[in-house]
PDB file of C-alpha atoms in Angstrom:
ATOM      1  CA  MET A   1     125.326 -75.578 101.105  1.00 69.00           C
ATOM      2  CA  PHE A   2     126.112 -78.350  98.627  1.00 75.00           C
ATOM      3  CA  GLN A   3     122.660 -78.105  97.041  1.00 76.00           C
ATOM      4  CA  GLY A   4     123.218 -74.421  96.315  1.00 76.00           C
ATOM      5  CA  PHE A   5     126.595 -75.178  94.755  1.00 74.00           C
ATOM      6  CA  LYS A   6     125.062 -77.993  92.700  1.00 71.00           C
ATOM      7  CA  ASP A   7     122.275 -75.680  91.472  1.00 72.00           C
ATOM      8  CA  PHE A   8     124.878 -73.050  90.554  1.00 72.00           C
ATOM      9  CA  ILE A   9     126.981 -75.514  88.573  1.00 68.00           C
ATOM     10  CA  MET A  10     123.977 -77.085  86.848  1.00 68.00           C
ATOM     11  CA  ARG A  11     122.722 -73.761  85.529  1.00 68.00           C
ATOM     12  CA  GLY A  12     123.009 -73.752  81.767  1.00 64.00           C
ATOM     13  CA  ASN A  13     124.756 -70.409  81.475  1.00 75.00           C
ATOM     14  CA  VAL A  14     127.611 -71.406  83.831  1.00 76.00           C
ATOM     15  CA  VAL A  15     128.293 -74.604  81.901  1.00 77.00           C
ATOM     16  CA  ASP A  16     128.000 -72.773  78.568  1.00 81.00           C
ATOM     17  CA  LEU A  17     130.486 -70.168  79.742  1.00 82.00           C
ATOM     18  CA  ALA A  18     132.964 -72.810  80.923  1.00 83.00           C
ATOM     19  CA  VAL A  19     132.678 -74.714  77.644  1.00 84.00           C
ATOM     20  CA  GLY A  20     133.117 -71.455  75.742  1.00 86.00           C
ATOM     21  CA  VAL A  21     136.319 -70.613  77.624  1.00 88.00           C
ATOM     22  CA  VAL A  22     137.839 -74.046  76.972  1.00 87.00           C
ATOM     23  CA  ILE A  23     136.821 -74.030  73.297  1.00 89.00           C
ATOM     24  CA  GLY A  24     138.164 -70.471  72.967  1.00 89.00           C
ATOM     25  CA  ALA A  25     141.526 -71.497  74.403  1.00 88.00           C
ATOM     26  CA  ALA A  26     141.721 -74.496  72.084  1.00 87.00           C
ATOM     27  CA  PHE A  27     140.753 -72.379  69.077  1.00 89.00           C
ATOM     28  CA  THR A  28     143.399 -69.819  70.029  1.00 89.00           C
ATOM     29  CA  ALA A  29     145.975 -72.585  69.624  1.00 87.00           C
ATOM     30  CA  VAL A  30     144.595 -73.341  66.138  1.00 88.00           C
ATOM     31  CA  VAL A  31     144.821 -69.688  65.078  1.00 88.00           C
ATOM     32  CA  THR A  32     148.322 -69.317  66.525  1.00 88.00           C
ATOM     33  CA  SER A  33     149.479 -72.472  64.785  1.00 86.00           C
ATOM     34  CA  PHE A  34     147.965 -71.350  61.474  1.00 87.00           C
ATOM     35  CA  THR A  35     149.779 -68.032  61.783  1.00 86.00           C
ATOM     36  CA  LYS A  36     153.129 -69.663  62.646  1.00 84.00           C
ATOM     37  CA  SER A  37     152.779 -72.481  60.093  1.00 84.00           C
ATOM     38  CA  PHE A  38     151.379 -70.649  57.069  1.00 82.00           C
ATOM     39  CA  LEU A  39     151.209 -66.880  57.347  1.00 80.00           C
ATOM     40  CA  GLU A  40     154.673 -66.166  58.758  1.00 80.00           C
ATOM     41  CA  PRO A  41     156.430 -68.471  56.229  1.00 81.00           C
ATOM     42  CA  LEU A  42     154.369 -66.888  53.435  1.00 80.00           C
ATOM     43  CA  ILE A  43     155.533 -63.428  54.497  1.00 76.00           C
ATOM     44  CA  LYS A  44     159.135 -64.673  54.686  1.00 77.00           C
ATOM     45  CA  TRP A  45     158.821 -66.295  51.271  1.00 77.00           C
ATOM     46  CA  VAL A  46     157.363 -63.153  49.669  1.00 74.00           C
ATOM     47  CA  SER A  47     159.888 -60.843  51.356  1.00 70.00           C
ATOM     48  CA  GLY A  48     162.923 -62.870  50.400  1.00 68.00           C
ATOM     49  CA  GLY A  49     163.526 -64.522  53.771  1.00 63.00           C
ATOM     50  CA  LYS A  50     163.747 -61.342  55.845  1.00 58.00           C
ATOM     51  CA  GLY A  51     160.562 -61.999  57.822  1.00 53.00           C
ATOM     52  CA  GLU A  52     159.006 -58.672  56.938  1.00 51.00           C
ATOM     53  CA  LEU A  53     157.834 -57.045  53.769  1.00 46.00           C
ATOM     54  CA  ALA A  54     160.713 -54.884  52.557  1.00 47.00           C
ATOM     55  CA  GLY A  55     159.848 -54.243  48.941  1.00 45.00           C
ATOM     56  CA  SER A  56     161.541 -57.371  47.602  1.00 43.00           C
ATOM     57  CA  VAL A  57     159.205 -59.813  45.872  1.00 44.00           C
ATOM     58  CA  SER A  58     161.638 -62.572  44.887  1.00 47.00           C
ATOM     59  CA  PRO A  59     160.889 -65.885  46.634  1.00 53.00           C
ATOM     60  CA  ALA A  60     163.392 -67.091  49.229  1.00 58.00           C
ATOM     61  CA  ASP A  61     164.903 -70.533  49.414  1.00 63.00           C
ATOM     62  CA  GLY A  62     164.775 -72.436  52.685  1.00 68.00           C
ATOM     63  CA  VAL A  63     161.395 -71.098  53.885  1.00 70.00           C
ATOM     64  CA  GLU A  64     159.447 -73.943  55.476  1.00 74.00           C
ATOM     65  CA  PHE A  65     155.692 -74.196  55.678  1.00 75.00           C
ATOM     66  CA  THR A  66     155.197 -76.321  58.804  1.00 76.00           C
ATOM     67  CA  TYR A  67     151.750 -77.636  58.024  1.00 77.00           C
ATOM     68  CA  ALA A  68     152.178 -80.537  60.468  1.00 79.00           C
ATOM     69  CA  ALA A  69     152.089 -78.162  63.446  1.00 79.00           C
ATOM     70  CA  PHE A  70     148.866 -76.657  62.141  1.00 80.00           C
ATOM     71  CA  LEU A  71     147.298 -80.077  61.598  1.00 82.00           C
ATOM     72  CA  ASN A  72     148.360 -81.071  65.110  1.00 82.00           C
ATOM     73  CA  ALA A  73     146.671 -77.978  66.594  1.00 83.00           C
ATOM     74  CA  LEU A  74     143.552 -78.588  64.488  1.00 85.00           C
ATOM     75  CA  ILE A  75     143.291 -82.228  65.615  1.00 86.00           C
ATOM     76  CA  THR A  76     143.833 -81.174  69.242  1.00 85.00           C
ATOM     77  CA  PHE A  77     141.028 -78.625  68.903  1.00 87.00           C
ATOM     78  CA  LEU A  78     138.635 -81.185  67.412  1.00 88.00           C
ATOM     79  CA  LEU A  79     139.447 -83.730  70.112  1.00 88.00           C
ATOM     80  CA  THR A  80     138.976 -81.121  72.856  1.00 87.00           C
ATOM     81  CA  ALA A  81     135.621 -80.101  71.384  1.00 87.00           C
ATOM     82  CA  ALA A  82     134.513 -83.747  71.126  1.00 88.00           C
ATOM     83  CA  VAL A  83     135.507 -84.515  74.719  1.00 87.00           C
ATOM     84  CA  LEU A  84     133.676 -81.439  76.002  1.00 87.00           C
ATOM     85  CA  TYR A  85     130.587 -82.288  73.998  1.00 87.00           C
ATOM     86  CA  PHE A  86     130.409 -85.960  74.951  1.00 89.00           C
ATOM     87  CA  LEU A  87     131.519 -85.644  78.586  1.00 85.00           C
ATOM     88  CA  VAL A  88     129.997 -82.293  79.616  1.00 82.00           C
ATOM     89  CA  VAL A  89     127.395 -80.883  77.225  1.00 83.00           C
ATOM     90  CA  MET A  90     125.534 -84.056  76.283  1.00 87.00           C
ATOM     91  CA  PRO A  91     125.175 -85.419  79.867  1.00 85.00           C
ATOM     92  CA  LEU A  92     123.984 -82.038  81.136  1.00 81.00           C
ATOM     93  CA  ASN A  93     121.451 -81.794  78.307  1.00 82.00           C
ATOM     94  CA  ARG A  94     120.144 -85.270  79.212  1.00 85.00           C
ATOM     95  CA  LEU A  95     119.911 -84.287  82.871  1.00 80.00           C
ATOM     96  CA  ALA A  96     118.020 -81.115  81.988  1.00 78.00           C
ATOM     97  CA  GLU A  97     115.637 -83.152  79.800  1.00 83.00           C
ATOM     98  CA  ARG A  98     114.962 -85.576  82.674  1.00 80.00           C
ATOM     99  CA  ARG A  99     114.221 -82.660  84.982  1.00 77.00           C
ATOM    100  CA  ARG A 100     111.817 -81.189  82.417  1.00 78.00           C
ATOM    101  CA  ARG A 101     110.003 -84.521  82.055  1.00 80.00           C
ATOM    102  CA  GLY A 102     109.465 -84.708  85.820  1.00 76.00           C
ATOM    103  CA  GLU A 103     107.737 -81.333  85.935  1.00 69.00           C
ATOM    104  CA  GLU A 104     104.044 -80.965  85.437  1.00 64.00           C
ATOM    105  CA  PRO A 105     103.100 -78.797  82.487  1.00 62.00           C
ATOM    106  CA  PRO A 106     101.026 -75.761  83.415  1.00 68.00           C
ATOM    107  CA  PRO A 107      97.278 -76.030  82.769  1.00 63.00           C
ATOM    108  CA  LYS A 108      96.344 -75.004  79.260  1.00 73.00           C
ATOM    109  CA  ALA A 109      93.108 -73.236  80.157  1.00 80.00           C
ATOM    110  CA  PRO A 110      91.722 -71.916  83.433  1.00 77.00           C
ATOM    111  CA  SER A 111      89.590 -74.345  85.393  1.00 78.00           C
ATOM    112  CA  GLU A 112      85.843 -73.951  85.772  1.00 80.00           C
ATOM    113  CA  GLU A 113      86.290 -72.628  89.307  1.00 81.00           C
ATOM    114  CA  VAL A 114      88.654 -69.913  88.101  1.00 80.00           C
ATOM    115  CA  LYS A 115      86.226 -68.945  85.345  1.00 81.00           C
ATOM    116  CA  LEU A 116      83.369 -68.690  87.849  1.00 78.00           C
ATOM    117  CA  LEU A 117      85.458 -66.673  90.305  1.00 81.00           C
ATOM    118  CA  THR A 118      86.436 -64.325  87.488  1.00 82.00           C
ATOM    119  CA  GLU A 119      82.789 -63.950  86.555  1.00 79.00           C
ATOM    120  CA  ILE A 120      81.903 -63.149  90.187  1.00 76.00           C
ATOM    121  CA  ARG A 121      84.680 -60.576  90.398  1.00 77.00           C
ATOM    122  CA  ASP A 122      83.582 -58.902  87.180  1.00 78.00           C
ATOM    123  CA  ALA A 123      79.961 -58.852  88.348  1.00 75.00           C
ATOM    124  CA  LEU A 124      80.954 -57.283  91.650  1.00 74.00           C
ATOM    125  CA  LEU A 125      82.868 -54.607  89.796  1.00 73.00           C
ATOM    126  CA  ARG A 126      79.816 -53.901  87.595  1.00 77.00           C
ATOM    127  CA  GLY A 127      77.544 -53.626  90.599  1.00 70.00           C
ATOM    128  CA  GLN A 128      75.511 -56.754  89.818  1.00 59.00           C
ATOM    129  CA  GLY A 129      77.306 -58.740  92.422  1.00 55.00           C
ATOM    130  CA  HIS A 130      74.432 -60.353  94.298  1.00 61.00           C
ATOM    131  CA  GLN A 131      72.642 -61.909  91.339  1.00 64.00           C
ATOM    132  CA  VAL A 132      75.664 -63.290  89.529  1.00 60.00           C
ATOM    133  CA  ALA A 133      77.548 -64.235  92.674  1.00 61.00           C
ATOM    134  CA  ASN A 134      74.618 -66.271  93.997  1.00 67.00           C
ATOM    135  CA  SER A 135      74.054 -68.119  90.720  1.00 71.00           C
ATOM    136  CA  ALA A 136      77.794 -68.818  90.318  1.00 66.00           C
ATOM    137  CA  LEU A 137      78.072 -69.972  93.925  1.00 65.00           C
ATOM    138  CA  ASP A 138      75.103 -72.264  93.441  1.00 71.00           C
ATOM    139  CA  GLU A 139      76.779 -73.716  90.371  1.00 71.00           C
ATOM    140  CA  VAL A 140      80.105 -74.284  92.166  1.00 66.00           C
ATOM    141  CA  LEU A 141      78.435 -75.905  95.153  1.00 68.00           C
ATOM    142  CA  GLY A 142      76.108 -77.939  92.964  1.00 67.00           C
ATOM    143  CA  ARG A 143      72.955 -76.437  94.487  1.00 66.00           C
ATOM    144  CA  ARG A 144      69.781 -75.896  92.548  1.00 64.00           C
ATOM    145  CA  PRO A 145      68.524 -72.337  92.540  1.00 58.00           C
ATOM    146  CA  GLU A 146      65.428 -71.739  94.599  1.00 61.00           C
ATOM    147  CA  PRO A 147      62.251 -71.059  92.600  1.00 60.00           C
ATOM    148  CA  PRO A 148      61.019 -67.457  92.851  1.00 59.00           C
ATOM    149  CA  ARG A 149      58.226 -66.871  95.367  1.00 57.00           C
TER     150      ARG A 149
END
């Protein structure tokens, strides 16, 4: 039961999705802070302090651009991303690399036995099965062909 859960958690797409959700939530805070700190005050400033565009273009006094809140959200986002990368993504990538190193790579070319068996199969399909099959079998078994009588 625990092995199945461990395999589920260690799958790359589950971890990627979880990291994406956390990063998305942190980035949402950055966008919200940018809107509250810069865009809303800009609209108030352009509209004369009314908070909406009403045709007036004269700048308003007392409109504050709260850039510190935006910088705070940006720093929080960067710290969240760094923690996720160094504590979740990087260790899982190392673990996946170790697992890959422990696996045997597949053979690059078919072995001699597979080639001979393929040759026998093809000969049987062509109807020349006995001649080719006997010579290939002799080669696999290391026997010398008998001289013709």
